[in-house]
PDB file of C-alpha atoms in Angstrom:
ATOM      1  CA  MET A   1      31.288 -23.220   1.074  1.00 52.00           C
ATOM      2  CA  LYS A   2      30.484 -21.570  -2.221  1.00 54.00           C
ATOM      3  CA  ILE A   3      29.207 -18.513  -0.366  1.00 52.00           C
ATOM      4  CA  LEU A   4      32.481 -18.219   1.542  1.00 57.00           C
ATOM      5  CA  LEU A   5      34.496 -18.647  -1.646  1.00 60.00           C
ATOM      6  CA  SER A   6      32.401 -16.045  -3.389  1.00 56.00           C
ATOM      7  CA  LEU A   7      33.009 -13.616  -0.556  1.00 54.00           C
ATOM      8  CA  LEU A   8      36.725 -14.280  -0.681  1.00 60.00           C
ATOM      9  CA  LEU A   9      36.979 -13.837  -4.425  1.00 63.00           C
ATOM     10  CA  LEU A  10      34.843 -10.725  -4.273  1.00 55.00           C
ATOM     11  CA  ALA A  11      37.002  -9.280  -1.525  1.00 56.00           C
ATOM     12  CA  LEU A  12      40.197 -10.115  -3.368  1.00 60.00           C
ATOM     13  CA  PHE A  13      39.195  -9.164  -6.885  1.00 61.00           C
ATOM     14  CA  ALA A  14      36.653  -6.399  -6.754  1.00 54.00           C
ATOM     15  CA  GLY A  15      38.913  -3.776  -5.361  1.00 51.00           C
ATOM     16  CA  CYS A  16      37.154  -4.326  -2.072  1.00 54.00           C
ATOM     17  CA  ALA A  17      37.503  -1.316   0.118  1.00 57.00           C
ATOM     18  CA  HIS A  18      39.861  -2.526   2.775  1.00 70.00           C
ATOM     19  CA  ASN A  19      39.922   0.234   5.308  1.00 87.00           C
ATOM     20  CA  LEU A  20      43.548   0.046   6.246  1.00 91.00           C
ATOM     21  CA  ASP A  21      44.555   1.404   9.601  1.00 91.00           C
ATOM     22  CA  THR A  22      47.190   3.874   8.478  1.00 92.00           C
ATOM     23  CA  SER A  23      49.412   3.020  11.430  1.00 94.00           C
ATOM     24  CA  GLY A  24      49.899  -0.461   9.962  1.00 95.00           C
ATOM     25  CA  VAL A  25      52.788  -1.683   7.839  1.00 97.00           C
ATOM     26  CA  TYR A  26      51.017  -0.722   4.613  1.00 96.00           C
ATOM     27  CA  ALA A  27      50.436   2.863   5.759  1.00 94.00           C
ATOM     28  CA  GLY A  28      47.128   2.921   3.929  1.00 93.00           C
ATOM     29  CA  ASP A  29      48.490   1.665   0.590  1.00 94.00           C
ATOM     30  CA  GLN A  30      45.600  -0.386  -0.786  1.00 92.00           C
ATOM     31  CA  THR A  31      47.567  -1.517  -3.820  1.00 94.00           C
ATOM     32  CA  LEU A  32      50.330  -3.084  -1.794  1.00 95.00           C
ATOM     33  CA  TYR A  33      47.943  -4.657   0.698  1.00 94.00           C
ATOM     34  CA  THR A  34      45.760  -6.201  -2.011  1.00 93.00           C
ATOM     35  CA  THR A  35      48.843  -7.386  -3.879  1.00 96.00           C
ATOM     36  CA  ASP A  36      50.303  -9.132  -0.851  1.00 97.00           C
ATOM     37  CA  LEU A  37      46.956 -10.603   0.180  1.00 94.00           C
ATOM     38  CA  THR A  38      46.394 -11.937  -3.340  1.00 95.00           C
ATOM     39  CA  ILE A  39      49.881 -13.392  -3.707  1.00 96.00           C
ATOM     40  CA  GLY A  40      49.750 -15.052  -0.291  1.00 95.00           C
ATOM     41  CA  THR A  41      46.249 -16.403  -0.813  1.00 93.00           C
ATOM     42  CA  SER A  42      47.027 -17.590  -4.330  1.00 95.00           C
ATOM     43  CA  TYR A  43      49.786 -19.845  -3.052  1.00 96.00           C
ATOM     44  CA  ASP A  44      47.403 -21.473  -0.571  1.00 94.00           C
ATOM     45  CA  ILE A  45      44.827 -22.082  -3.284  1.00 94.00           C
ATOM     46  CA  PHE A  46      47.331 -23.321  -5.864  1.00 96.00           C
ATOM     47  CA  HIS A  47      48.958 -25.624  -3.330  1.00 96.00           C
ATOM     48  CA  THR A  48      45.589 -26.961  -2.226  1.00 94.00           C
ATOM     49  CA  PHE A  49      44.604 -27.585  -5.832  1.00 95.00           C
ATOM     50  CA  VAL A  50      47.770 -29.401  -6.935  1.00 97.00           C
ATOM     51  CA  THR A  51      47.760 -31.464  -3.731  1.00 95.00           C
ATOM     52  CA  PHE A  52      44.111 -32.353  -4.241  1.00 93.00           C
ATOM     53  CA  GLU A  53      44.806 -33.373  -7.834  1.00 95.00           C
ATOM     54  CA  ALA A  54      47.848 -35.446  -6.914  1.00 96.00           C
ATOM     55  CA  THR A  55      45.992 -37.207  -4.106  1.00 94.00           C
ATOM     56  CA  ASN A  56      42.858 -37.961  -6.117  1.00 93.00           C
ATOM     57  CA  ARG A  57      44.381 -38.324  -9.586  1.00 94.00           C
ATOM     58  CA  ALA A  58      43.021 -41.782 -10.232  1.00 93.00           C
ATOM     59  CA  SER A  59      39.436 -40.669  -9.858  1.00 91.00           C
ATOM     60  CA  LEU A  60      39.678 -37.302 -11.580  1.00 92.00           C
ATOM     61  CA  PRO A  61      39.294 -36.481 -15.269  1.00 93.00           C
ATOM     62  CA  VAL A  62      42.434 -35.782 -17.286  1.00 94.00           C
ATOM     63  CA  ALA A  63      41.253 -32.190 -17.734  1.00 93.00           C
ATOM     64  CA  VAL A  64      41.714 -31.570 -14.013  1.00 94.00           C
ATOM     65  CA  SER A  65      45.264 -32.927 -14.146  1.00 96.00           C
ATOM     66  CA  LYS A  66      46.034 -30.710 -17.110  1.00 96.00           C
ATOM     67  CA  ALA A  67      44.679 -27.688 -15.236  1.00 96.00           C
ATOM     68  CA  ALA A  68      46.805 -28.624 -12.227  1.00 97.00           C
ATOM     69  CA  ASP A  69      49.842 -29.045 -14.471  1.00 98.00           C
ATOM     70  CA  ASN A  70      49.257 -25.570 -15.844  1.00 97.00           C
ATOM     71  CA  ILE A  71      49.352 -24.269 -12.275  1.00 98.00           C
ATOM     72  CA  ARG A  72      52.473 -26.320 -11.520  1.00 98.00           C
ATOM     73  CA  VAL A  73      54.321 -24.856 -14.488  1.00 98.00           C
ATOM     74  CA  ASN A  74      53.148 -21.272 -14.271  1.00 98.00           C
ATOM     75  CA  ALA A  75      52.391 -20.440 -10.634  1.00 98.00           C
ATOM     76  CA  PRO A  76      56.072 -19.987  -9.751  1.00 98.00           C
ATOM     77  CA  LYS A  77      56.493 -17.687 -12.763  1.00 98.00           C
ATOM     78  CA  TRP A  78      53.351 -15.692 -12.001  1.00 98.00           C
ATOM     79  CA  THR A  79      54.459 -15.281  -8.403  1.00 98.00           C
ATOM     80  CA  ALA A  80      57.992 -14.262  -9.354  1.00 98.00           C
ATOM     81  CA  THR A  81      56.696 -11.730 -11.845  1.00 98.00           C
ATOM     82  CA  ALA A  82      54.288 -10.233  -9.333  1.00 98.00           C
ATOM     83  CA  VAL A  83      57.009 -10.029  -6.687  1.00 98.00           C
ATOM     84  CA  ARG A  84      59.324  -8.268  -9.143  1.00 98.00           C
ATOM     85  CA  LEU A  85      56.650  -5.788 -10.220  1.00 98.00           C
ATOM     86  CA  ARG A  86      55.666  -5.215  -6.593  1.00 98.00           C
ATOM     87  CA  GLN A  87      59.237  -4.243  -5.837  1.00 98.00           C
ATOM     88  CA  ALA A  88      59.283  -1.917  -8.835  1.00 98.00           C
ATOM     89  CA  TYR A  89      56.084  -0.293  -7.539  1.00 98.00           C
ATOM     90  CA  VAL A  90      57.552   0.119  -4.057  1.00 97.00           C
ATOM     91  CA  VAL A  91      60.651   1.798  -5.446  1.00 98.00           C
ATOM     92  CA  ASN A  92      58.771   3.909  -7.982  1.00 97.00           C
ATOM     93  CA  PRO A  93      55.028   4.154  -7.209  1.00 96.00           C
ATOM     94  CA  THR A  94      53.878   5.669 -10.494  1.00 96.00           C
ATOM     95  CA  PRO A  95      50.605   4.996 -12.334  1.00 96.00           C
ATOM     96  CA  GLU A  96      52.587   2.955 -14.848  1.00 97.00           C
ATOM     97  CA  SER A  97      54.189   0.697 -12.257  1.00 97.00           C
ATOM     98  CA  ARG A  98      50.833   0.312 -10.536  1.00 96.00           C
ATOM     99  CA  LYS A  99      49.221  -0.674 -13.836  1.00 96.00           C
ATOM    100  CA  SER A 100      51.892  -3.283 -14.527  1.00 97.00           C
ATOM    101  CA  LEU A 101      51.489  -4.717 -11.052  1.00 97.00           C
ATOM    102  CA  SER A 102      47.712  -4.793 -11.395  1.00 95.00           C
ATOM    103  CA  GLU A 103      48.003  -6.707 -14.663  1.00 96.00           C
ATOM    104  CA  ALA A 104      50.246  -9.311 -13.043  1.00 97.00           C
ATOM    105  CA  ILE A 105      47.817  -9.669 -10.157  1.00 95.00           C
ATOM    106  CA  ALA A 106      44.909 -10.032 -12.588  1.00 94.00           C
ATOM    107  CA  ILE A 107      46.613 -13.048 -14.167  1.00 96.00           C
ATOM    108  CA  ILE A 108      46.977 -14.663 -10.759  1.00 96.00           C
ATOM    109  CA  GLN A 109      43.358 -13.858  -9.929  1.00 93.00           C
ATOM    110  CA  ALA A 110      42.178 -15.555 -13.112  1.00 93.00           C
ATOM    111  CA  ALA A 111      44.141 -18.674 -12.191  1.00 95.00           C
ATOM    112  CA  ILE A 112      42.706 -18.560  -8.673  1.00 93.00           C
ATOM    113  CA  THR A 113      39.206 -18.446 -10.102  1.00 90.00           C
ATOM    114  CA  GLU A 114      39.895 -21.503 -12.242  1.00 91.00           C
ATOM    115  CA  ALA A 115      41.459 -23.484  -9.388  1.00 92.00           C
ATOM    116  CA  VAL A 116      38.657 -22.591  -6.987  1.00 88.00           C
ATOM    117  CA  GLY A 117      36.168 -23.679  -9.615  1.00 88.00           C
ATOM    118  CA  TYR A 118      37.717 -27.138  -9.731  1.00 88.00           C
ATOM    119  CA  LEU A 119      37.957 -27.355  -5.950  1.00 85.00           C
ATOM    120  CA  SER A 120      34.445 -26.207  -5.183  1.00 79.00           C
ATOM    121  CA  ALA A 121      32.863 -28.529  -7.743  1.00 73.00           C
ATOM    122  CA  PRO A 122      35.312 -31.243  -8.835  1.00 62.00           C
ATOM    123  CA  PRO A 123      34.407 -32.513 -12.307  1.00 63.00           C
ATOM    124  CA  LEU A 124      33.344 -36.111 -12.416  1.00 59.00           C
ATOM    125  CA  LYS A 125      35.241 -38.801 -14.206  1.00 57.00           C
ATOM    126  CA  PRO A 126      33.048 -40.957 -16.426  1.00 52.00           C
ATOM    127  CA  VAL A 127      32.665 -44.340 -14.816  1.00 48.00           C
ATOM    128  CA  THR A 128      33.601 -46.078 -18.072  1.00 46.00           C
ATOM    129  CA  ASP A 129      37.014 -44.405 -17.884  1.00 46.00           C
ATOM    130  CA  PHE A 130      37.520 -45.536 -14.347  1.00 45.00           C
ATOM    131  CA  VAL A 131      36.685 -49.228 -14.554  1.00 44.00           C
ATOM    132  CA  PRO A 132      37.607 -51.013 -17.780  1.00 44.00           C
ATOM    133  CA  THR A 133      35.225 -53.853 -18.441  1.00 43.00           C
ATOM    134  CA  THR A 134      38.081 -56.361 -18.183  1.00 44.00           C
ATOM    135  CA  SER A 135      39.447 -55.088 -14.885  1.00 43.00           C
ATOM    136  CA  PRO A 136      39.173 -57.186 -11.739  1.00 43.00           C
ATOM    137  CA  VAL A 137      36.725 -56.112  -9.117  1.00 42.00           C
ATOM    138  CA  THR A 138      38.560 -54.207  -6.385  1.00 44.00           C
ATOM    139  CA  ALA A 139      37.259 -52.441  -3.334  1.00 43.00           C
ATOM    140  CA  GLU A 140      37.668 -49.125  -5.126  1.00 46.00           C
ATOM    141  CA  ASN A 141      35.775 -49.937  -8.296  1.00 40.00           C
ATOM    142  CA  LEU A 142      33.223 -51.922  -6.307  1.00 36.00           C
ATOM    143  CA  ILE A 143      32.092 -48.620  -4.863  1.00 40.00           C
ATOM    144  CA  TYR A 144      31.488 -47.455  -8.402  1.00 39.00           C
ATOM    145  CA  LEU A 145      29.673 -50.657  -9.212  1.00 35.00           C
ATOM    146  CA  VAL A 146      27.362 -50.266  -6.261  1.00 35.00           C
ATOM    147  CA  GLY A 147      26.571 -46.736  -7.301  1.00 37.00           C
ATOM    148  CA  ASN A 148      26.145 -47.641 -10.963  1.00 36.00           C
ATOM    149  CA  TYR A 149      24.579 -51.094 -10.888  1.00 33.00           C
ATOM    150  CA  SER A 150      22.478 -50.428 -13.941  1.00 33.00           C
ATOM    151  CA  VAL A 151      25.391 -49.561 -16.242  1.00 35.00           C
ATOM    152  CA  PRO A 152      25.448 -52.311 -18.882  1.00 34.00           C
ATOM    153  CA  GLU A 153      29.255 -52.611 -18.995  1.00 36.00           C
ATOM    154  CA  PHE A 154      29.284 -54.088 -15.509  1.00 36.00           C
ATOM    155  CA  SER A 155      26.478 -56.569 -15.971  1.00 36.00           C
ATOM    156  CA  HIS A 156      28.958 -59.412 -16.618  1.00 37.00           C
ATOM    157  CA  ILE A 157      30.497 -59.180 -13.156  1.00 40.00           C
ATOM    158  CA  GLN A 158      29.194 -61.899 -10.877  1.00 41.00           C
ATOM    159  CA  ASN A 159      28.721 -61.719  -7.135  1.00 39.00           C
TER     160      ASN A 159
ATOM    161  CA  MET B   1      26.673 -38.488  -7.190  1.00 57.00           C
ATOM    162  CA  ASN B   2      28.322 -41.672  -6.017  1.00 66.00           C
ATOM    163  CA  THR B   3      30.535 -42.370  -3.019  1.00 67.00           C
ATOM    164  CA  ILE B   4      33.905 -41.473  -4.535  1.00 66.00           C
ATOM    165  CA  GLU B   5      32.528 -38.303  -6.048  1.00 66.00           C
ATOM    166  CA  VAL B   6      31.093 -37.310  -2.684  1.00 63.00           C
ATOM    167  CA  LEU B   7      34.409 -38.047  -0.981  1.00 66.00           C
ATOM    168  CA  ASN B   8      36.272 -36.029  -3.619  1.00 67.00           C
ATOM    169  CA  ALA B   9      33.982 -33.087  -3.076  1.00 67.00           C
ATOM    170  CA  ILE B  10      34.320 -33.312   0.699  1.00 67.00           C
ATOM    171  CA  ASN B  11      38.104 -33.631   0.497  1.00 68.00           C
ATOM    172  CA  ALA B  12      38.337 -30.624  -1.762  1.00 70.00           C
ATOM    173  CA  ALA B  13      36.047 -28.531   0.396  1.00 67.00           C
ATOM    174  CA  LEU B  14      37.918 -29.399   3.589  1.00 67.00           C
ATOM    175  CA  ALA B  15      41.327 -28.744   2.076  1.00 70.00           C
ATOM    176  CA  LEU B  16      40.223 -25.479   0.615  1.00 68.00           C
ATOM    177  CA  SER B  17      38.533 -24.249   3.770  1.00 65.00           C
ATOM    178  CA  ASN B  18      41.597 -25.092   5.862  1.00 66.00           C
ATOM    179  CA  ALA B  19      43.836 -23.240   3.447  1.00 66.00           C
ATOM    180  CA  LEU B  20      41.653 -20.222   3.064  1.00 65.00           C
ATOM    181  CA  LEU B  21      40.235 -19.470   6.485  1.00 63.00           C
ATOM    182  CA  PRO B  22      42.961 -17.039   7.553  1.00 61.00           C
ATOM    183  CA  SER B  23      42.861 -15.181   4.256  1.00 62.00           C
ATOM    184  CA  LEU B  24      39.101 -15.244   4.263  1.00 61.00           C
ATOM    185  CA  GLN B  25      39.017 -13.652   7.665  1.00 60.00           C
ATOM    186  CA  ALA B  26      41.410 -10.952   6.518  1.00 60.00           C
ATOM    187  CA  ALA B  27      39.608 -10.381   3.238  1.00 58.00           C
ATOM    188  CA  VAL B  28      36.034 -10.083   4.439  1.00 56.00           C
ATOM    189  CA  SER B  29      36.522  -8.644   7.884  1.00 57.00           C
ATOM    190  CA  SER B  30      34.449  -5.568   8.426  1.00 55.00           C
ATOM    191  CA  GLY B  31      35.888  -2.296   9.575  1.00 66.00           C
ATOM    192  CA  ASP B  32      39.532  -1.347   9.540  1.00 82.00           C
ATOM    193  CA  VAL B  33      42.250  -3.827   8.793  1.00 91.00           C
ATOM    194  CA  THR B  34      44.219  -3.615  11.984  1.00 93.00           C
ATOM    195  CA  PRO B  35      47.984  -3.193  12.112  1.00 94.00           C
ATOM    196  CA  GLU B  36      48.218  -6.765  13.401  1.00 95.00           C
ATOM    197  CA  GLN B  37      46.250  -8.109  10.434  1.00 93.00           C
ATOM    198  CA  GLN B  38      48.372  -6.083   8.040  1.00 95.00           C
ATOM    199  CA  ALA B  39      51.511  -7.471   9.637  1.00 97.00           C
ATOM    200  CA  GLU B  40      50.207 -11.004   9.149  1.00 95.00           C
ATOM    201  CA  VAL B  41      49.511 -10.386   5.459  1.00 95.00           C
ATOM    202  CA  LEU B  42      52.967  -8.896   4.958  1.00 97.00           C
ATOM    203  CA  ALA B  43      54.654 -11.733   6.858  1.00 97.00           C
ATOM    204  CA  LYS B  44      52.869 -14.303   4.736  1.00 96.00           C
ATOM    205  CA  PHE B  45      53.892 -12.531   1.536  1.00 97.00           C
ATOM    206  CA  GLU B  46      57.513 -12.242   2.666  1.00 98.00           C
ATOM    207  CA  ALA B  47      57.634 -15.893   3.684  1.00 97.00           C
ATOM    208  CA  LEU B  48      56.523 -16.889   0.201  1.00 98.00           C
ATOM    209  CA  ARG B  49      58.840 -14.424  -1.517  1.00 98.00           C
ATOM    210  CA  ASP B  50      61.861 -15.549   0.493  1.00 98.00           C
ATOM    211  CA  ASN B  51      61.178 -19.285   0.213  1.00 97.00           C
ATOM    212  CA  ALA B  52      59.583 -19.543  -3.209  1.00 97.00           C
ATOM    213  CA  ALA B  53      61.849 -22.323  -4.451  1.00 96.00           C
ATOM    214  CA  ALA B  54      61.034 -24.540  -1.497  1.00 97.00           C
ATOM    215  CA  LYS B  55      57.357 -23.613  -1.501  1.00 97.00           C
ATOM    216  CA  PHE B  56      56.938 -24.696  -5.114  1.00 98.00           C
ATOM    217  CA  SER B  57      58.773 -27.994  -4.714  1.00 96.00           C
ATOM    218  CA  GLY B  58      57.637 -31.344  -3.432  1.00 95.00           C
ATOM    219  CA  PRO B  59      55.830 -34.260  -5.049  1.00 97.00           C
ATOM    220  CA  GLU B  60      52.553 -32.394  -5.376  1.00 97.00           C
ATOM    221  CA  TRP B  61      54.304 -29.941  -7.705  1.00 98.00           C
ATOM    222  CA  GLN B  62      55.540 -32.655 -10.074  1.00 98.00           C
ATOM    223  CA  LEU B  63      53.723 -32.829 -13.405  1.00 98.00           C
ATOM    224  CA  SER B  64      51.014 -35.446 -13.540  1.00 97.00           C
ATOM    225  CA  GLY B  65      52.233 -37.043 -16.767  1.00 94.00           C
ATOM    226  CA  ARG B  66      48.661 -37.387 -17.987  1.00 92.00           C
TER     227      ARG B  66
END
């Protein structure tokens, strides 16, 4: 999985030489193709990340939720900005407009890298955060107990 | 790594791979990017651009409150 993700990020971020068939809709414009590929892919990754966080919130560290919240707040803005600068580049394809577009895409790429980092290796929530010592034993925290039978905080729980 | 951590990792990997496979294929394919592949990339971009408000809504986009 990490190999595939590395390939994807490399292809998206490293100015990978996409040999565009010039008869295609991009007519050989690498900037536009990379922009559209990055914007489209970023949505998939951001959506996967926020969905993953929402689904697994109870067992994830607060830091992951805060990272997801950052995506929730900013991803629409990043996307809107990139779309606007893309349009400006299409209308007026100068070095300046290309530079502005590239900077907007770089921000999205940095956020992609962070989200993929969380998804490819989700941080672990400390078990002491997950099961307060006074909480009842449920099926969910029992799994933790089984996996952490030597943790002193749980030694009071009887079979 | 305990059971929940393993399940979290598997869930994340599956979700990510499902989301990324089409883009991955487009990004790392060798040789020319065909007109059909280019059209797919453009269509995906336009779908997001034209439906951004709906795409970024839904319960998963609500702040966690943590």
